Short mmCIF file of C-alpha atoms in Angstrom, two decimals:
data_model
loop_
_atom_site.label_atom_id
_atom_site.label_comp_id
_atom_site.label_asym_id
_atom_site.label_seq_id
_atom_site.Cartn_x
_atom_site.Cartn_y
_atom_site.Cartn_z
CA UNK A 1 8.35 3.84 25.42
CA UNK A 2 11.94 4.26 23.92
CA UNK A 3 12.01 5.99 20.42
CA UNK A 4 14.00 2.10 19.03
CA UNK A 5 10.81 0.48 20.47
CA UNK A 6 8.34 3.09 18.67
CA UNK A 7 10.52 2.40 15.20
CA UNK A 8 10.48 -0.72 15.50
CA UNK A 9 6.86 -0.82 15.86
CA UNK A 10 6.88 1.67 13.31
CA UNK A 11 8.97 -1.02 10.72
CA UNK A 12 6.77 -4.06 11.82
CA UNK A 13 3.33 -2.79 11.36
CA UNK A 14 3.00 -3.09 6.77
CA UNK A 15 4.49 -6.81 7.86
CA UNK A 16 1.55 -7.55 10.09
CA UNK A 17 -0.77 -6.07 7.28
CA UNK A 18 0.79 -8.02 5.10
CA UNK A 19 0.28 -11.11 6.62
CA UNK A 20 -3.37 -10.31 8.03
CA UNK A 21 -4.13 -9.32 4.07
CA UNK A 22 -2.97 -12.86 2.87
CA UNK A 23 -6.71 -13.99 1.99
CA UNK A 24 -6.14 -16.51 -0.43
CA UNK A 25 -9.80 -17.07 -0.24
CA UNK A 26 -11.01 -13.73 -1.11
CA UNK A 27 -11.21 -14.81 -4.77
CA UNK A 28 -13.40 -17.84 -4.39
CA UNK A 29 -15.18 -17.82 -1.32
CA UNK A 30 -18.71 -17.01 -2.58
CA UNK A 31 -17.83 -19.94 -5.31
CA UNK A 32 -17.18 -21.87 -2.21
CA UNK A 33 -20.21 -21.27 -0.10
CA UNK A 34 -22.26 -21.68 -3.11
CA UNK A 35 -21.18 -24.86 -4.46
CA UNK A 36 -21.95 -26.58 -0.95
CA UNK A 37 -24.69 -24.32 -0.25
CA UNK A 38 -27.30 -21.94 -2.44
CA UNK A 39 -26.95 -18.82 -3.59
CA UNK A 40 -29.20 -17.22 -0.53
CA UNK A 41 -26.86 -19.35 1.86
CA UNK A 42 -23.61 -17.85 0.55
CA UNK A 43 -24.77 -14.18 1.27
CA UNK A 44 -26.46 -14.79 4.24
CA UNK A 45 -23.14 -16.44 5.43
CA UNK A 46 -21.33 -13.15 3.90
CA UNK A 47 -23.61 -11.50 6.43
CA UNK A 48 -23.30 -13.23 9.27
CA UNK A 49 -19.25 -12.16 9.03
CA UNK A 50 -20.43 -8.95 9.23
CA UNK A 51 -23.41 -9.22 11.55
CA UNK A 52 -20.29 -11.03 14.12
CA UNK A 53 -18.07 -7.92 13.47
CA UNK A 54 -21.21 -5.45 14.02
CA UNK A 55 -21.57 -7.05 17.30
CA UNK A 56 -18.00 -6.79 18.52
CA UNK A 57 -17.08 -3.49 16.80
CA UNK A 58 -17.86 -0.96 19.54
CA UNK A 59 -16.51 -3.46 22.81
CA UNK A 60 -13.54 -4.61 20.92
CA UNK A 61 -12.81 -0.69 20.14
CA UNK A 62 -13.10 0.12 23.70
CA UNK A 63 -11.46 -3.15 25.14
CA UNK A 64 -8.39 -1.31 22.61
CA UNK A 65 -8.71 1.50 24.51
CA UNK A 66 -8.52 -0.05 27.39
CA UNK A 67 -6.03 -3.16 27.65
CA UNK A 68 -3.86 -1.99 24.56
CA UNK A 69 -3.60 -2.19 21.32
CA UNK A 70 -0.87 -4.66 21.37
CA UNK A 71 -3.31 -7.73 22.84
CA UNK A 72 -6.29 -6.67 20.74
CA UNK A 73 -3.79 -7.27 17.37
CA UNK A 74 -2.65 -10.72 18.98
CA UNK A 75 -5.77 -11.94 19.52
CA UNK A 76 -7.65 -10.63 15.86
CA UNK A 77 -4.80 -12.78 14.22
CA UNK A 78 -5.70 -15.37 16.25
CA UNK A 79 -9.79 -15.41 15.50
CA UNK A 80 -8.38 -15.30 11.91
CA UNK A 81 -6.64 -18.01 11.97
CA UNK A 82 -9.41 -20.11 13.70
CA UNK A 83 -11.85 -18.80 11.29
CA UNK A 84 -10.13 -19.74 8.66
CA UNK A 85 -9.16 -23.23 9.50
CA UNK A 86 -13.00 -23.83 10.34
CA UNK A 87 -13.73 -23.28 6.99
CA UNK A 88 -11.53 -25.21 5.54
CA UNK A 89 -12.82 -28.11 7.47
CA UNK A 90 -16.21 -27.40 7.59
CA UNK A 91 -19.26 -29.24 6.15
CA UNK A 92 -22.88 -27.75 6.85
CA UNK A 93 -24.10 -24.29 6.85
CA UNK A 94 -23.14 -24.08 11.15
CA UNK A 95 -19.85 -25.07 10.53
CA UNK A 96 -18.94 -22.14 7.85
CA UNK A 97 -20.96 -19.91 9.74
CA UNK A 98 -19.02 -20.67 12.97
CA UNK A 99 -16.06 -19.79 10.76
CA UNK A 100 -17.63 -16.46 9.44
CA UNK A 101 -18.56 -15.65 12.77
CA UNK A 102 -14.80 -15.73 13.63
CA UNK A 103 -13.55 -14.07 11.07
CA UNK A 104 -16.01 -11.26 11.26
CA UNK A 105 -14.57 -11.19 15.19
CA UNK A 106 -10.65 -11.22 13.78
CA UNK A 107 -12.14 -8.22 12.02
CA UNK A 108 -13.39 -6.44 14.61
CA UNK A 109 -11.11 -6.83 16.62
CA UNK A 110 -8.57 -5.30 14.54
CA UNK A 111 -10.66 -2.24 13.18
CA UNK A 112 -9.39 0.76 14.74
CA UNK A 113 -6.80 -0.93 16.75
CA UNK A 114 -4.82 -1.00 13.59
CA UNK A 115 -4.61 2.66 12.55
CA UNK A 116 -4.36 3.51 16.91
CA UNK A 117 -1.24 1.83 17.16
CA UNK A 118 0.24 2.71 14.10
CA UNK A 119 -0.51 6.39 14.99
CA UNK A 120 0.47 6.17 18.51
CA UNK A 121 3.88 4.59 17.87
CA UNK A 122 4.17 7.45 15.16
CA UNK A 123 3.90 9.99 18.06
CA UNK A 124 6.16 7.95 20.67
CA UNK A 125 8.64 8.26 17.32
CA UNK A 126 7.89 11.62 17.65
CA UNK A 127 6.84 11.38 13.80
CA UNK A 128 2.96 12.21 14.41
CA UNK A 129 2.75 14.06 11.44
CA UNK A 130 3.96 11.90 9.07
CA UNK A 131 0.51 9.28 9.59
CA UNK A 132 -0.68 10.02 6.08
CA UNK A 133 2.60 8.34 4.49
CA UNK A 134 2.94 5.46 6.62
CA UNK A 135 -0.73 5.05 6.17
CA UNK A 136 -0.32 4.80 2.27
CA UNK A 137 2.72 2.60 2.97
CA UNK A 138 0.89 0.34 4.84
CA UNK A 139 -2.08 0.33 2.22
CA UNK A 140 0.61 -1.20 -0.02
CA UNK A 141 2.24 -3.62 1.77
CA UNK A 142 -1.24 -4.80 2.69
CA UNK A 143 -2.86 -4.94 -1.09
CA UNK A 144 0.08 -6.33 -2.62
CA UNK A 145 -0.67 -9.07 -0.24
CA UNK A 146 -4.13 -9.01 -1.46
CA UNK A 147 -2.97 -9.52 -5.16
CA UNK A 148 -0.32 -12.08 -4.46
CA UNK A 149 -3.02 -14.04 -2.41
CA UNK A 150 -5.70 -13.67 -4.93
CA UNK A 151 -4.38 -15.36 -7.74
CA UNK A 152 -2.64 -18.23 -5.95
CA UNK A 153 -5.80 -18.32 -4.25
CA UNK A 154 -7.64 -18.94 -7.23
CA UNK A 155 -5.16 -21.29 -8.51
CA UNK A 156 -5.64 -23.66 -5.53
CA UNK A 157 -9.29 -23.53 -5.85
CA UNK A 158 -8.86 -25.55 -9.01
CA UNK A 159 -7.51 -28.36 -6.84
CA UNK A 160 -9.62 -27.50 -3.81
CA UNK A 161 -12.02 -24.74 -2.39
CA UNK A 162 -10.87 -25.70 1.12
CA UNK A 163 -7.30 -24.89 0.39
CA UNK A 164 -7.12 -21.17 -0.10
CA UNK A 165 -8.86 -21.09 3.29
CA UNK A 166 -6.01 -23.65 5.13
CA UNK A 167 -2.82 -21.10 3.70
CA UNK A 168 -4.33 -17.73 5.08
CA UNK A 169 -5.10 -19.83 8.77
CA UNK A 170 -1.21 -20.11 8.26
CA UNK A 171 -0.59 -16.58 7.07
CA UNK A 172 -2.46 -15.08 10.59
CA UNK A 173 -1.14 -17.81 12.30
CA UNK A 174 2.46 -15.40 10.92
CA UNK A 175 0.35 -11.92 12.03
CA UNK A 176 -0.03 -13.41 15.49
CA UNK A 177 3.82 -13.74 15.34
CA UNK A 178 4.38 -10.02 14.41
CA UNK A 179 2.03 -8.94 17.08
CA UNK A 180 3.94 -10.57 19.80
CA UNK A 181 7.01 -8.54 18.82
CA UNK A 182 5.06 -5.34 19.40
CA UNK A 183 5.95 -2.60 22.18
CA UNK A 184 2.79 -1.30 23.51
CA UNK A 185 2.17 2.24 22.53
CA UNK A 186 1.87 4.97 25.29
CA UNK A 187 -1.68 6.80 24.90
CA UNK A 188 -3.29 9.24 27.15
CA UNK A 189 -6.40 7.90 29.09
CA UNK A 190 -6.32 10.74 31.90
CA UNK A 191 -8.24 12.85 29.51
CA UNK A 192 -11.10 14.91 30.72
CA UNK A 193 -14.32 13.22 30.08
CA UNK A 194 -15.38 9.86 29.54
CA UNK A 195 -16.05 7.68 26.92
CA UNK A 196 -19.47 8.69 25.70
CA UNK A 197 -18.50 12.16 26.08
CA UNK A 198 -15.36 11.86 23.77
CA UNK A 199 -17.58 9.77 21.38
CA UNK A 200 -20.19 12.60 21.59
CA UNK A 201 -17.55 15.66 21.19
CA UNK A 202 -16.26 13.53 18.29
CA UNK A 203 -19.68 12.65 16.52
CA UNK A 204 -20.47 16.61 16.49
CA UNK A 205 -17.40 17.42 15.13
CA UNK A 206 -18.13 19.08 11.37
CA UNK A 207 -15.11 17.30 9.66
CA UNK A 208 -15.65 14.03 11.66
CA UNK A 209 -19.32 13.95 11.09
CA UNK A 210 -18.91 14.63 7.55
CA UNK A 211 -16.27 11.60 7.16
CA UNK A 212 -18.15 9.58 9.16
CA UNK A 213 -21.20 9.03 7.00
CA UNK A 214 -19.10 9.01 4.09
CA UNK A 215 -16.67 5.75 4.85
CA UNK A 216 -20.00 4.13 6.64
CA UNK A 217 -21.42 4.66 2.94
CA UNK A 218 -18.12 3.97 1.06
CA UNK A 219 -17.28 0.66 2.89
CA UNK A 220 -20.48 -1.59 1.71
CA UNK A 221 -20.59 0.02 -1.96
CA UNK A 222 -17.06 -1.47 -1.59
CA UNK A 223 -18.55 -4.71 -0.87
CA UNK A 224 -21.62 -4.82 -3.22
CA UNK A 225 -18.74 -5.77 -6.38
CA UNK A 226 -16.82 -8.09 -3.53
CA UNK A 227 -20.17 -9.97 -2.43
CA UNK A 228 -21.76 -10.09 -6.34
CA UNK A 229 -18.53 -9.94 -8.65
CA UNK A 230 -17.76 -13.62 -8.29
CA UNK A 231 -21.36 -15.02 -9.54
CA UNK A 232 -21.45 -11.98 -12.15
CA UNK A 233 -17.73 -13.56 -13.34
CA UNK A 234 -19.88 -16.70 -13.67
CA UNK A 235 -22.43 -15.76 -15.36
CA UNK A 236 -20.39 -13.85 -18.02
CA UNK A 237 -18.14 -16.44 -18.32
CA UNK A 238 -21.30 -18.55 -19.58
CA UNK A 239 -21.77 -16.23 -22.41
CA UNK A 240 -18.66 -17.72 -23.88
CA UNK A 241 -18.89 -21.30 -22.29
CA UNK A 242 -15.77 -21.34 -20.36
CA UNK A 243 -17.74 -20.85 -16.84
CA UNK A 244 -15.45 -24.11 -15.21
CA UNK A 245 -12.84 -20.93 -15.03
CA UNK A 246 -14.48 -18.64 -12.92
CA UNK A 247 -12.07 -19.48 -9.86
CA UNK A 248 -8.99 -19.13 -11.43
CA UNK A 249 -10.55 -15.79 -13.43
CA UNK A 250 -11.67 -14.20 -10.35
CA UNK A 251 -8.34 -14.72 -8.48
CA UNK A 252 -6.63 -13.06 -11.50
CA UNK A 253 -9.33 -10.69 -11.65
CA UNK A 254 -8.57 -9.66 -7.67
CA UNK A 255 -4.90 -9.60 -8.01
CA UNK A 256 -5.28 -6.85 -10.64
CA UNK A 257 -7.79 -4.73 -8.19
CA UNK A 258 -5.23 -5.13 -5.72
CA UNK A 259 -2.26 -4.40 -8.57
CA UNK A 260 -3.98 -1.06 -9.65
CA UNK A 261 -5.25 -0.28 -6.19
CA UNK A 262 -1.78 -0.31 -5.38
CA UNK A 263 -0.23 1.77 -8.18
CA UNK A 264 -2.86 4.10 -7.81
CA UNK A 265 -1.77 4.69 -4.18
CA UNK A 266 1.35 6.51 -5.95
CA UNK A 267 -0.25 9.30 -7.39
CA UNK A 268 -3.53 9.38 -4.44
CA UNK A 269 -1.28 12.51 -2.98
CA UNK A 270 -1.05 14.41 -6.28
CA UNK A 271 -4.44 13.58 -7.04
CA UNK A 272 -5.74 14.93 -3.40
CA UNK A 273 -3.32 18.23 -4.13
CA UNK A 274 -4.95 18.93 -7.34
CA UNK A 275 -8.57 18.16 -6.36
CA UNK A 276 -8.84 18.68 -2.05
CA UNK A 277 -9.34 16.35 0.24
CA UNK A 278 -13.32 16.62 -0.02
CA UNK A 279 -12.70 16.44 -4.08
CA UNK A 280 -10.57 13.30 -3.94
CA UNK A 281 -12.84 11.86 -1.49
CA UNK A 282 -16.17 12.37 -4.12
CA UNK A 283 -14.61 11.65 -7.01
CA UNK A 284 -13.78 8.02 -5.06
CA UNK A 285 -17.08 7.70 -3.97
CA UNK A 286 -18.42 8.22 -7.50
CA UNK A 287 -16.12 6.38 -8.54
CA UNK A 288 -17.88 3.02 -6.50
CA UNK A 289 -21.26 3.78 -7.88
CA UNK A 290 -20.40 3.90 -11.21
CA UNK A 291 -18.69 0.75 -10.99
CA UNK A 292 -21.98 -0.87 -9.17
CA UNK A 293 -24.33 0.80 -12.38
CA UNK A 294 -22.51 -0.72 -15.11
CA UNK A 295 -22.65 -4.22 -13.29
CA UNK A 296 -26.27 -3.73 -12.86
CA UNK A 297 -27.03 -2.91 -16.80
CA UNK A 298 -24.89 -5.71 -18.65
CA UNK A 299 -23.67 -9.49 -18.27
CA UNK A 300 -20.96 -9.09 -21.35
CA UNK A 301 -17.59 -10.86 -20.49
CA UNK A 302 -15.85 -7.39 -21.49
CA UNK A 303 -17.53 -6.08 -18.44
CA UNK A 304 -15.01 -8.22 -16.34
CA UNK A 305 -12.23 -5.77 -17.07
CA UNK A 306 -13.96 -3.02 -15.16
CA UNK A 307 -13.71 -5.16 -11.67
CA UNK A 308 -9.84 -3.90 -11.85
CA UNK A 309 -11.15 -0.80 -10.89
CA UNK A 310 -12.57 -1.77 -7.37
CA UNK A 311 -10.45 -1.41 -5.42
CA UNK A 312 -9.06 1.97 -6.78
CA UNK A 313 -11.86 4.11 -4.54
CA UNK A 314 -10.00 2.69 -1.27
CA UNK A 315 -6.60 3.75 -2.00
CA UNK A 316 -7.94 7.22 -2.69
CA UNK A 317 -9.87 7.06 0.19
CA UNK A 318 -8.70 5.09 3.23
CA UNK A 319 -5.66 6.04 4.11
CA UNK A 320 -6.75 9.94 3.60
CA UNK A 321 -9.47 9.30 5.97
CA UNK A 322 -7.44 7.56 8.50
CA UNK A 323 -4.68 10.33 7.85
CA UNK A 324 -6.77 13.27 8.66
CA UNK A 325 -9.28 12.23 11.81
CA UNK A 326 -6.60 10.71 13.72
CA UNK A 327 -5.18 13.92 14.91
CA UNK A 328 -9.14 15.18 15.68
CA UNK A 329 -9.27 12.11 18.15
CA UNK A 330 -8.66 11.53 21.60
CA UNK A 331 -6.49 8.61 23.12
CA UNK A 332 -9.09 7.55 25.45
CA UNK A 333 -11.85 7.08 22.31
CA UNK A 334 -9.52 6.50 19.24
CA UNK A 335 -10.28 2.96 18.56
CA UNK A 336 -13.61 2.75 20.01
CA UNK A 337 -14.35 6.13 17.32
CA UNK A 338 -12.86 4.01 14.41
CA UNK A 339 -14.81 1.22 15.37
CA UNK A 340 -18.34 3.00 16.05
CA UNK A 341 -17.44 3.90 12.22
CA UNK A 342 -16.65 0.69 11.00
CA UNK A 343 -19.69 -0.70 12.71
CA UNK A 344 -21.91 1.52 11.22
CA UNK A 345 -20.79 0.85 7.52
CA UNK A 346 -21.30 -3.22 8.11
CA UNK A 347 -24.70 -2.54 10.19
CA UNK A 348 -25.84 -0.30 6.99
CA UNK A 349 -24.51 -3.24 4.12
CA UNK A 350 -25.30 -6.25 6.38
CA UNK A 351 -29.08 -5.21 6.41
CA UNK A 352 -29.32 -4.22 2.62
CA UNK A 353 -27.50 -7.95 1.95
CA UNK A 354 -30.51 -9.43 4.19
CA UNK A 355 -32.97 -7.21 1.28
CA UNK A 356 -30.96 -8.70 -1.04
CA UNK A 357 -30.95 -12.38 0.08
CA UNK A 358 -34.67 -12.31 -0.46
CA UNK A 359 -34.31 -11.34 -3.47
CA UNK A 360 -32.03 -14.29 -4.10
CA UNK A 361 -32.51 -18.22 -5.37
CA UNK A 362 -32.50 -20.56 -2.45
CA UNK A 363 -31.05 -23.19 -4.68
CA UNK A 364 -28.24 -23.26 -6.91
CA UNK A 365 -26.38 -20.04 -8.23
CA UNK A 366 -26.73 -16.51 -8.77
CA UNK A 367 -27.64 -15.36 -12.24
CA UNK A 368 -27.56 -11.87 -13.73
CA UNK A 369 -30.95 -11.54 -14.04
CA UNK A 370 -31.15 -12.01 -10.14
CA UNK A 371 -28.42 -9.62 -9.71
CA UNK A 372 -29.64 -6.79 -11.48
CA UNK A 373 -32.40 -5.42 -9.62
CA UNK A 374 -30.62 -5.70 -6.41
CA UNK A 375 -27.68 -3.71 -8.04
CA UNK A 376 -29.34 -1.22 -10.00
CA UNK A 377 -31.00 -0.19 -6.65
CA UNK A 378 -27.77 0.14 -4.61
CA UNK A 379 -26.69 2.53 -7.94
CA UNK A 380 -30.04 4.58 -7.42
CA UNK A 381 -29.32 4.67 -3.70
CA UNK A 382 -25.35 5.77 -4.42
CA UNK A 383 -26.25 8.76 -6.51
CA UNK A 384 -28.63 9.93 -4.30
CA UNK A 385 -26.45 10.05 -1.37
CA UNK A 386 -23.60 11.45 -3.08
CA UNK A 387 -25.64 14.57 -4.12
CA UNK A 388 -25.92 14.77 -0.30
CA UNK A 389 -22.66 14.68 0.65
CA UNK A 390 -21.39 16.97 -2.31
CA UNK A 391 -23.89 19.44 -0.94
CA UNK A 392 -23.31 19.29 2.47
CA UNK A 393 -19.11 19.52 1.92
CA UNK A 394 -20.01 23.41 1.28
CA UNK A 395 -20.13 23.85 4.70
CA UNK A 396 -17.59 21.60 5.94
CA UNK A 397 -13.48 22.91 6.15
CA UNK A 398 -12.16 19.74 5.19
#
C-alpha cells in the first residue's frame, strides 16, 4: 500500500463517520415505535437491533479479518441504508423489526472494522502512534454529525416520524460512497496461532481484560438514558402541559449531548494527563451512573438539562479505549477482538431491556412511574460494579 493511498484513507475515514453518524432518527425513534406500537413494543424492537448485532458481532469481526476491512465498511453502509428506508416505509411490528434487524447488522458489521482500518492505514502511513488523535478526531467529526442530525431530526418529526428515517437511508447511502474510495489496508495474517488462540492470549491479557469488562459495562449504561430519555422527556414535559413538543425537545436535547460530547473531546487529553488513564476511565463510568440515578428519583422538567451530559462519558472514554488496546492486538484478531467486545456489551443490555420490557405497559406510553424501578436498579447495579472495577485497577498497569 503506497503511503498517498494510506493518507488518503487516513483523510476519508471522519467523512465516512460523519455520514454513518447522520441519524436523524436518533431523537425520535422510541416516539416513533411507540406511537404505532406500545411502549413494550418499542423496546423490544430497541432489542431486537441489538439482539441482530449480537448475532453478527463475532462472524462479521472475523469475516473483517478475513476479506478486509474495506468490503465489511461497504456493505455496513449498505444494511444502513436498507434499514433505514424499511422503517420509513414500514407499517406493523415485522416490518420495523425487519428494519431494526438491519440496522443492528449495519452495526455489526462496522464494529471493529472501523477502528482496524483506521489503525492499519495509520501504520501503512507509518503514523501508528498517533491512533489516539485521529481517534478523537474522528469522535468529532462523527458527533457533530450526531448533533446536526438530531435537531433537524426532530424538526422533521413534527411533519413526519417516517422522515428522519428516509434522510439518514440517504446519508449511508453517502458512507457507502466513501467506502468505495477506500485502499485496503495491509495487515498481517501470517501470525503464529490462530484465531481462538489470539482471542484467548488477548482475553488474558491484564490491561485488555480489565478494559474489556469495563466498555461491555459502559456501552448499555450508555443506552439506558438513549432507550428511556425520550418517554422520560414526555413525561416531564406533561408536568408543564407542553408534551406535543417532545420530538422537537428531544432532537434539541441530542444535539446538545452531541455539542458537549464534542467540546469535551478537547480537554479528554488534559483530563486523562491529570487523572490516568484508569482515573479518566472511572470518573466516566461514574459519570453514566449518576446520570441513570437522578433519572430514576425525579420526573421535574429541570431534570431535562442533565441529558446534555450523556454523551460526555464516551468522549472520555472511547477513543482512549480504542487508542490504547489497538497496539496490544494482533492483525489476524483485531476486529474479531473489538467485536467479541462489542458483542458482549449489547448481549449484557439486550437481556436487562428484555427484564425491563416486562416491566413495561403493553399499551400506550411509558410513564415515570414505570421507569423508575427499572432505572433505579440499573443505578444499584452501576455502583456496585464500579466498586469492582476501582478495586481491581490496583493491580492492573494501565
Amino acid at each position: 500500500m503506497s503511503p498517498d493511498a494510506a493518507a488518503r484513507n487516513v483523510a476519508l475515514y471522519p467523512w465516512f463517520r460523519f455520514c454513518q453518524s447522520l441519524l436523524f432518527w436518533q431523537a425520535i425513534w422510541f416516539l416513533y415505535f411507540q406511537s404505532e406500537l406500545s411502549a413494550a413494543e418499542a423496546i423490544v424492537l430497541y432489542a431486537i437491533y441489538d439482539v441482530a448485532t449480537f448475532t453478527l458481532e463475532v462472524p462479521s469481526g472475523y469475516a473483517s479479518d478475513r476479506l478486509g476491512r474495506k468490503p465489511t465498511l461497504l456493505l455496513a453502509a449498505l444494511s444502513g441504508a436498507v434499514g433505514s428506508a424499511a422503517i420509513a416505509f414500514g407499517g406493523d411490528f415485522a416490518w420495523f423489526a425487519l428494519g431494526q434487524a438491519a440496522l443492528g447488522t449495519a452495526a455489526a458489521l462496522a464494529s471493529g472494522a472501523d477502528s482496524a482500518f483506521l489503525y492499519e492505514s495509520l501504520k501503512a502511513k507509518g503514523d501508528g502512534h498517533r491512533i489516539e488523535d485521529e481517534e478523537l478526531r474522528a469522535w468529532r467529526f462523527s458527533f457533530s454529525a450526531f448533533a446536526l442530525s438530531a435537531v433537524a431530526g426532530g424538526a422533521l418529526a413534527l411533519l413526519s416520524f417516517a422522515l428522519p428515517f428516509g434522510l439518514t437511508a440517504l446519508a449511508f447511502a453517502g458512507a457507502a460512497c466513501i467506502a468505495l474510495a477506500f485502499t485496503e489496508p495491509p495487515h498481517d495474517l501470517t501470525e503464529a496461532g490462530g484465531t481462538l488462540e489470539g482471542l484467548r492470549a488477548s482475553v488474558s491479557h491484564p490491561v485488555l481484560a480489565w478494559l474489556f469488562v469495563l466498555a461491555m459495562l459502559m456501552y448499555g449504561y450508555s443506552h439506558i438514558p438513549f432507550v428511556f430519555g425520550q418517554p422520560f422527556i414526555r413525561s416531564a414535559l406533561e408536568t408543564i402541559g407542553i408534551a406535543e413538543s417532545t420530538a422537537l425537545v428531544s432532537g434539541l436535547v441530542t444535539a446538545a449531548m452531541m455539542a458537549l460530547s464534542v467540546a469535551t473531546s478537547w480537554g479528554a487529553p488534559r483530563v486523562k494527563r491529570a487523572l490516568g488513564l484508569a482515573g479518566l476511565l472511572l470518573m466516566a463510568f461514574a459519570m453514566q451512573i449518576v446520570l441513570t440515578g437522578v433519572l430514576a428519583l425525579t420526573a421535574n422538567a429541570l431534570a431535562i438539562g442533565l441529558l446534555f451530559l450523556r454523551m460526555v462519558p464516551d468522549s472520555l472514554s472511547k477513543p482512549f479505549i480504542l487508542a490504547r488496546v489497538q497496539p496490544l492486538l494482533r492483525d489476524g484478531t483485531r476486529a474479531t477482538y473489538l467485536s467479541l467486545q462489542s458483542m458482549a456489551g449489547r448481549a449484557l443490555f439486550s437481556g436487562s431491556l428484555f427484564l425491563a420490557a416486562g416491566a413495561s405497559s403493553r399499551v400506550g406510553e411509558m410513564s415515570h412511574d414505570q421507569m423508575q424501578p427499572i432505572l433505579t436498579a440499573y443505578a444499584l447495579v452501576g455502583l456496585l460494579a464500579l466498586i469492582g472495577l476501582a478495586l481491581w485497577s490496583r493491580r492492573v498497569a494501565l
